[in-house]
Amino acid sequence: MTQHFVSTLFAVRSYFTWLPAAVVSVLMLAVVGILAFYCGNLVTSLTLRIPGSRSGALIRRIVAALRRPTRIMIALLAMIAALPAVTGFAYETEQNLRLFFLFLLVLTFGFSAIIVFRIMTEAYLNRLSSREQTDDIMIRTHQTQIRVLRRLTEIMVGIVTVASALMLFPSVKQYGVSLFASAGAASLIVGLSARGLLTNLIAGVQIAVTQPIRMEDLVIINGDWCWVEEINATYVVLRVWDWRRHIVPISYFLENQFENWTHNSAAIIGVVFLWLDYEAPMDRIREMLNEIIRTCPLWDGKVFDAQVADCNSQVMSIRIIASARNALQSWDLRCDIREKIIARIREECPEALPRARFAMMPPRPGVEAWPSELLSPKIDRPPPGSYMGPGTPGA
């Protein structure tokens, strides 16, 4: 088939002998590339007509994403096959063109492999997210592993693709061989210069395997509530509750201590403190709290208690604990409990509200209630005849 294609090009070329050879060669390559490009468009359009099954939908999505790379690869293959029929270039120029087309072909093929891998992983993640499960720890575990390993795979495929494309050129290939010959010094230099990058890449693999953090985990960084929004190969994007973002190197989570509130489960126990007077009727307050918690839809029905946790010379501290399904619901639940119990105490037992006390004691027999010095304060005056100049006290 290739021989027939080349023979056809020779026959077509014979009609343009009146033009310069270089011009004919360029025109033939351009025409072959354009025709192959549109033939590739026809092939991909026919492939997209697969019946609408579940697997067919995935194939159609992959084909739709590979439309442009497929056209480019078909055009490059056609131009490489057409080079023997192009006699208007020198031998060295023809070989350089062949290498350049192969270089573009390898890059396009590697780019297409990355696209296919990303689409397949996204399809798996979407199917995983569509499952209805009460505990999403397993889902977030798979999401973290796939996202981190996918980025590492894309980086490795990109490096291998570029290296393979460059090795097509003899000069670069010789340089690569000489570089491998001095691998000791080269690896030392590269290791020192890319130490931060390599540390984060290795940390990304450890994160994917050991799972100290997962997608949508709630962590505490610098006193902020943060959700893990994105885990990349070298850094992590954390979303703060007020929509700020923390960009943290991924190695931070292996080298530093941090809090993960959703590592094993998203459920959490919230604490509310009240400071009440010693006259507060605790039995009545517990009844009010039980009535309040039963009407709160945010309470998960597992943990609830109210105890006198501490006291001082003026008030006693009441600690109320209640569990919720996640940290956000726990925050709203605590605010709801605090607001409702204060309103109930203010309306039904105001004597429980904190107050300041002081006692007025009668004086002991023989002791004045108020010393005479306080009633008539003594004023120091200078002795008679002393000088009282300007600025002297009492002048």
Coordinates of C-alpha atoms in Angstrom, one line a residue:
M1 CA 0.0 0.0 0.0
T2 CA 2.9 2.3 0.8
Q3 CA 4.5 1.6 -2.5
H4 CA 1.3 2.3 -4.4
F5 CA 1.0 5.6 -2.5
V6 CA 4.5 6.6 -3.4
S7 CA 3.9 5.6 -7.1
T8 CA 0.8 7.8 -7.2
L9 CA 2.8 10.7 -5.8
F10 CA 5.5 10.2 -8.5
A11 CA 2.8 10.2 -11.1
V12 CA 1.3 13.4 -9.8
R13 CA 4.7 15.0 -9.6
S14 CA 5.4 14.4 -13.2
Y15 CA 2.6 16.9 -14.1
F16 CA 4.5 19.8 -12.4
T17 CA 8.0 19.4 -13.9
W18 CA 7.7 23.0 -15.1
L19 CA 7.9 24.3 -11.5
P20 CA 11.1 24.4 -9.4
A21 CA 11.7 21.1 -7.6
A22 CA 11.7 22.7 -4.1
V23 CA 8.4 24.4 -4.7
V24 CA 6.8 21.2 -6.0
S25 CA 8.1 19.3 -3.0
V26 CA 6.7 21.8 -0.5
L27 CA 3.3 21.9 -2.3
M28 CA 3.0 18.1 -2.4
L29 CA 3.8 17.8 1.3
A30 CA 1.3 20.5 2.1
V31 CA -1.4 18.9 0.0
V32 CA -0.7 15.5 1.4
G33 CA -0.9 16.8 5.0
I34 CA -4.1 18.7 4.4
L35 CA -5.8 15.7 2.7
A36 CA -4.7 13.4 5.5
F37 CA -5.9 15.9 8.1
Y38 CA -9.4 15.9 6.7
C39 CA -9.4 12.1 6.2
G40 CA -8.7 11.9 9.9
N41 CA -11.6 14.1 10.6
L42 CA -13.8 11.8 8.6
V43 CA -12.6 8.7 10.5
T44 CA -13.2 10.3 13.9
S45 CA -16.6 11.5 12.9
L46 CA -17.6 7.9 11.9
T47 CA -16.2 6.6 15.2
L48 CA -18.4 9.0 17.2
R49 CA -21.5 7.2 15.8
I50 CA -21.1 4.3 18.3
P51 CA -24.5 3.4 19.9
G52 CA -25.3 5.1 23.1
S53 CA -24.3 2.5 25.6
R54 CA -22.3 3.2 28.8
S55 CA -19.1 1.9 27.3
G56 CA -19.9 3.6 24.0
A57 CA -20.3 6.9 25.8
L58 CA -16.7 6.6 27.3
I59 CA -15.3 5.7 23.8
R60 CA -17.1 8.6 22.2
R61 CA -15.7 10.9 24.9
I62 CA -12.2 9.6 24.3
V63 CA -12.5 9.9 20.5
A64 CA -13.9 13.4 20.8
A65 CA -10.9 14.5 22.9
L66 CA -8.5 12.8 20.5
R67 CA -10.0 14.3 17.4
R68 CA -7.3 16.9 16.9
P69 CA -4.3 14.8 17.9
T70 CA -5.5 12.0 15.7
R71 CA -5.8 14.3 12.7
I72 CA -2.3 15.6 13.4
M73 CA -0.8 12.1 13.7
I74 CA -2.5 11.0 10.4
A75 CA -1.2 14.1 8.6
L76 CA 2.4 13.5 10.0
L77 CA 2.3 9.8 9.0
A78 CA 1.2 10.7 5.5
M79 CA 3.9 13.3 5.1
I80 CA 6.5 10.9 6.3
A81 CA 5.3 8.3 3.8
A82 CA 5.3 10.9 1.1
L83 CA 9.0 12.0 1.7
P84 CA 10.4 9.3 -0.7
A85 CA 8.4 10.8 -3.5
V86 CA 9.8 14.3 -2.8
T87 CA 13.0 14.7 -4.8
G88 CA 13.3 18.4 -4.7
F89 CA 15.2 18.4 -1.4
A90 CA 18.7 17.4 -0.7
Y91 CA 19.3 14.1 1.2
E92 CA 20.3 15.9 4.4
T93 CA 17.2 18.1 4.2
E94 CA 15.0 15.1 3.6
Q95 CA 16.4 13.3 6.6
N96 CA 16.1 16.4 8.9
L97 CA 12.4 16.7 7.8
R98 CA 11.8 13.0 8.6
L99 CA 13.3 13.4 12.0
F100 CA 11.3 16.6 12.6
F101 CA 8.0 14.9 11.6
L102 CA 8.9 11.9 13.8
F103 CA 9.7 14.3 16.7
L104 CA 6.2 15.9 16.3
L105 CA 4.6 12.4 16.0
V106 CA 6.2 11.2 19.3
L107 CA 5.1 14.3 21.1
T108 CA 1.5 14.1 19.8
F109 CA 1.4 10.4 20.7
G110 CA 2.5 11.1 24.3
F111 CA 0.1 13.9 24.6
S112 CA -2.7 11.6 23.4
A113 CA -1.8 9.0 26.0
I114 CA -2.0 11.6 28.8
I115 CA -5.5 12.7 27.5
V116 CA -6.8 9.1 27.4
F117 CA -5.4 8.3 30.9
R118 CA -7.0 11.5 32.3
I119 CA -10.4 10.8 30.8
M120 CA -10.4 7.2 32.1
T121 CA -9.5 8.3 35.6
E122 CA -12.1 11.1 35.5
A123 CA -14.8 8.5 34.4
Y124 CA -13.8 6.3 37.3
L125 CA -13.9 9.2 39.8
N126 CA -17.3 10.3 38.6
R127 CA -18.7 6.8 38.9
L128 CA -17.2 6.6 42.4
S129 CA -18.7 9.9 43.5
S130 CA -22.2 8.9 42.2
R131 CA -22.4 6.1 44.7
E132 CA -24.7 6.8 47.7
Q133 CA -22.9 5.9 50.8
T134 CA -23.2 7.2 54.4
D135 CA -19.5 7.0 55.0
D136 CA -17.4 8.7 52.3
I137 CA -14.0 7.8 53.7
M138 CA -13.5 5.1 51.1
I139 CA -14.5 7.4 48.3
R140 CA -12.2 10.2 49.4
T141 CA -9.4 7.7 49.8
H142 CA -9.7 6.5 46.2
Q143 CA -10.0 10.1 45.0
T144 CA -6.8 11.1 46.7
Q145 CA -4.9 8.1 45.5
I146 CA -6.1 8.4 41.9
R147 CA -5.6 12.2 41.7
V148 CA -2.0 12.1 43.1
L149 CA -0.9 9.1 41.2
R150 CA -2.5 10.5 38.0
R151 CA -0.4 13.7 38.2
L152 CA 2.7 11.7 38.9
T153 CA 2.0 9.4 35.9
E154 CA 1.4 12.4 33.7
I155 CA 4.7 13.9 34.7
M156 CA 6.5 10.7 34.1
V157 CA 4.8 10.1 30.7
G158 CA 5.7 13.7 29.8
I159 CA 9.3 13.3 30.7
V160 CA 9.6 10.0 28.8
T161 CA 7.8 11.4 25.8
V162 CA 10.1 14.5 25.6
A163 CA 13.2 12.3 26.2
S164 CA 12.2 9.8 23.5
A165 CA 11.4 12.6 21.0
L166 CA 14.8 14.3 21.7
M167 CA 16.7 11.0 21.4
L168 CA 15.6 10.8 17.7
F169 CA 18.3 13.4 16.9
P170 CA 21.8 12.0 16.7
S171 CA 23.4 15.0 18.4
V172 CA 21.1 14.8 21.4
K173 CA 21.4 11.0 21.5
Q174 CA 25.2 11.3 21.7
Y175 CA 24.9 13.9 24.4
G176 CA 22.6 11.5 26.3
V177 CA 25.1 8.7 26.1
S178 CA 27.9 10.9 27.3
L179 CA 25.7 12.1 30.1
F180 CA 24.9 8.5 31.2
A181 CA 28.7 7.8 31.1
S182 CA 29.2 10.4 33.8
A183 CA 26.1 9.5 35.7
G184 CA 27.7 9.9 39.1
A185 CA 28.5 13.6 38.8
A186 CA 25.3 14.3 36.7
S187 CA 23.0 12.6 39.3
L188 CA 24.7 14.6 42.1
I189 CA 24.2 17.9 40.3
V190 CA 20.6 17.1 39.3
G191 CA 19.8 15.8 42.7
L192 CA 21.1 19.0 44.4
S193 CA 19.4 21.4 42.0
A194 CA 16.0 19.5 42.1
R195 CA 16.1 18.5 45.7
G196 CA 12.8 20.4 46.5
L197 CA 11.0 19.0 43.5
L198 CA 12.1 15.5 44.2
T199 CA 11.2 15.8 47.8
N200 CA 7.7 16.9 47.0
L201 CA 7.3 14.2 44.3
I202 CA 8.3 11.5 46.7
A203 CA 6.1 13.0 49.4
G204 CA 3.2 12.9 46.9
V205 CA 3.7 9.1 46.5
Q206 CA 3.8 8.8 50.3
I207 CA 0.6 10.8 50.7
A208 CA -1.2 8.6 48.1
V209 CA -0.1 5.4 50.0
T210 CA -0.3 6.4 53.7
Q211 CA -3.3 8.8 53.4
P212 CA -2.5 11.4 56.1
I213 CA -4.8 13.7 54.2
R214 CA -7.5 13.0 51.6
M215 CA -9.7 15.1 49.3
E216 CA -12.2 17.3 51.3
D217 CA -10.5 16.4 54.6
L218 CA -10.9 19.1 57.2
V219 CA -7.5 20.1 58.6
I220 CA -6.2 22.9 60.9
I221 CA -3.4 25.0 59.4
N222 CA -2.1 28.1 61.2
G223 CA -5.4 28.2 63.3
D224 CA -7.6 28.2 60.2
W225 CA -10.2 25.6 59.3
C226 CA -9.2 24.3 55.8
W227 CA -10.7 21.8 53.4
V228 CA -8.3 19.9 51.1
E229 CA -9.5 21.2 47.8
E230 CA -6.7 19.9 45.5
I231 CA -3.7 17.6 45.8
N232 CA -1.1 18.1 43.1
A233 CA 2.2 16.4 42.5
T234 CA 4.1 19.0 44.5
Y235 CA 1.7 21.1 46.5
V236 CA -1.8 21.1 48.1
V237 CA -4.5 23.7 47.8
L238 CA -6.4 24.2 51.0
R239 CA -9.8 26.1 51.0
V240 CA -10.4 28.2 54.1
W241 CA -14.0 28.7 55.4
D242 CA -13.9 32.3 54.2
W243 CA -12.9 31.2 50.7
R244 CA -9.2 32.1 51.1
R245 CA -6.7 29.5 49.8
H246 CA -3.5 28.2 51.4
I247 CA -0.9 26.8 49.0
V248 CA 1.2 24.4 51.0
P249 CA 4.1 22.1 49.8
I250 CA 3.0 18.5 49.9
S251 CA 6.0 17.6 52.0
Y252 CA 4.6 19.8 54.8
F253 CA 2.1 17.1 55.7
L254 CA 4.9 14.6 56.3
E255 CA 7.3 16.9 58.1
N256 CA 5.0 18.9 60.4
Q257 CA 2.3 18.2 62.9
F258 CA -1.3 19.2 61.9
E259 CA -4.8 18.3 62.9
N260 CA -7.1 16.2 60.6
W261 CA -10.6 16.3 61.9
T262 CA -12.0 13.8 59.3
H263 CA -9.2 11.2 59.1
N264 CA -11.3 8.2 60.2
S265 CA -14.8 9.8 60.3
A266 CA -16.3 13.2 59.6
A267 CA -18.4 13.0 62.8
I268 CA -17.2 15.3 65.6
I269 CA -18.2 16.3 69.1
G270 CA -18.8 20.0 69.8
V271 CA -18.5 21.8 73.1
V272 CA -20.5 24.7 74.4
F273 CA -19.6 26.5 77.7
L274 CA -22.0 28.5 79.8
W275 CA -21.2 30.6 82.8
L276 CA -24.1 30.7 85.3
D277 CA -24.8 31.9 88.8
Y278 CA -24.7 29.5 91.8
E279 CA -28.4 29.9 92.1
A280 CA -28.9 28.2 88.7
P281 CA -31.2 25.2 88.9
M282 CA -29.2 22.5 87.1
D283 CA -32.0 20.0 86.9
R284 CA -34.2 22.5 85.2
I285 CA -31.4 23.6 82.8
R286 CA -30.7 20.0 81.9
E287 CA -34.4 19.5 81.0
M288 CA -34.3 22.6 78.8
L289 CA -31.2 21.4 77.1
N290 CA -32.8 18.0 76.4
E291 CA -35.8 19.7 74.9
I292 CA -33.6 21.9 72.8
I293 CA -31.3 19.1 71.5
R294 CA -34.2 16.9 70.4
T295 CA -35.5 19.7 68.2
C296 CA -32.1 20.3 66.5
P297 CA -31.9 18.5 63.1
L298 CA -28.1 18.9 63.1
W299 CA -27.7 16.6 66.1
D300 CA -26.8 13.0 65.0
G301 CA -28.4 11.5 68.1
K302 CA -25.3 9.9 69.5
V303 CA -23.6 12.0 72.1
F304 CA -25.1 14.7 74.4
D305 CA -24.4 15.7 78.0
A306 CA -24.3 18.7 80.4
Q307 CA -22.1 18.9 83.4
V308 CA -20.7 21.5 85.9
A309 CA -17.1 21.6 84.7
D310 CA -15.6 24.4 86.8
C311 CA -16.4 27.2 89.1
N312 CA -14.8 30.4 90.6
S313 CA -15.7 32.9 93.2
Q314 CA -18.6 34.3 91.1
V315 CA -19.9 31.8 88.6
M316 CA -19.9 28.1 87.7
S317 CA -19.0 26.8 84.2
I318 CA -21.4 24.4 82.5
R319 CA -20.0 22.3 79.7
I320 CA -22.4 21.0 77.1
I321 CA -21.3 18.4 74.5
A322 CA -23.2 17.3 71.5
S323 CA -22.1 15.3 68.4
A324 CA -22.8 16.1 64.7
R325 CA -22.1 14.5 61.4
N326 CA -19.3 16.9 60.4
A327 CA -17.5 20.0 61.6
L328 CA -19.7 22.5 59.8
Q329 CA -22.9 21.0 61.2
S330 CA -21.1 20.9 64.6
W331 CA -20.4 24.6 64.5
D332 CA -24.0 25.4 63.5
L333 CA -25.3 23.0 66.2
R334 CA -23.3 24.7 68.9
C335 CA -24.4 28.2 67.9
D336 CA -28.0 26.9 67.9
I337 CA -27.7 25.4 71.4
R338 CA -26.1 28.5 72.8
E339 CA -28.6 30.9 71.3
K340 CA -31.7 28.8 72.5
I341 CA -30.5 28.0 76.0
I342 CA -29.6 31.6 76.7
A343 CA -33.1 32.7 75.6
R344 CA -34.8 30.0 77.7
I345 CA -32.7 30.9 80.8
R346 CA -33.5 34.6 80.4
E347 CA -37.2 33.9 80.2
E348 CA -37.8 31.0 82.6
C349 CA -35.1 31.3 85.3
P350 CA -33.3 34.7 85.2
E351 CA -31.8 34.0 88.6
A352 CA -29.3 31.7 86.8
L353 CA -27.8 34.6 84.9
P354 CA -24.4 35.7 86.2
R355 CA -24.4 38.6 88.7
A356 CA -21.9 40.5 90.8
R357 CA -22.3 40.4 94.7
F358 CA -21.0 42.5 97.5
A359 CA -21.9 42.5 101.3
M360 CA -22.4 45.4 103.7
M361 CA -21.4 44.3 107.2
P362 CA -22.3 46.4 110.4
P363 CA -19.2 47.7 112.3
R364 CA -17.9 45.9 115.4
P365 CA -18.6 47.6 118.7
G366 CA -16.2 50.4 119.5
V367 CA -15.1 50.8 115.9
E368 CA -16.2 53.8 113.9
A369 CA -18.1 53.0 110.7
W370 CA -16.1 55.6 108.8
P371 CA -12.6 56.8 110.1
S372 CA -12.5 60.5 110.8
E373 CA -9.5 60.8 108.4
L374 CA -11.8 59.8 105.6
L375 CA -14.6 62.1 106.6
S376 CA -12.4 65.2 107.1
P377 CA -9.1 64.8 105.3
K378 CA -6.2 66.5 106.8
I379 CA -4.5 69.2 104.6
D380 CA -0.8 69.8 105.1
R381 CA 0.0 73.5 105.4
P382 CA 3.4 75.1 105.8
P383 CA 4.4 76.6 109.2
P384 CA 3.7 80.3 109.8
G385 CA 6.2 82.7 108.4
S386 CA 7.6 80.3 105.8
Y387 CA 8.1 81.5 102.2
M388 CA 5.4 80.5 99.7
G389 CA 6.6 81.5 96.3
P390 CA 5.0 80.9 92.9
G391 CA 4.5 77.3 92.3
T392 CA 4.7 76.2 95.9
P393 CA 1.9 73.8 96.9
G394 CA -0.8 75.6 98.9
A395 CA 0.2 79.0 97.7

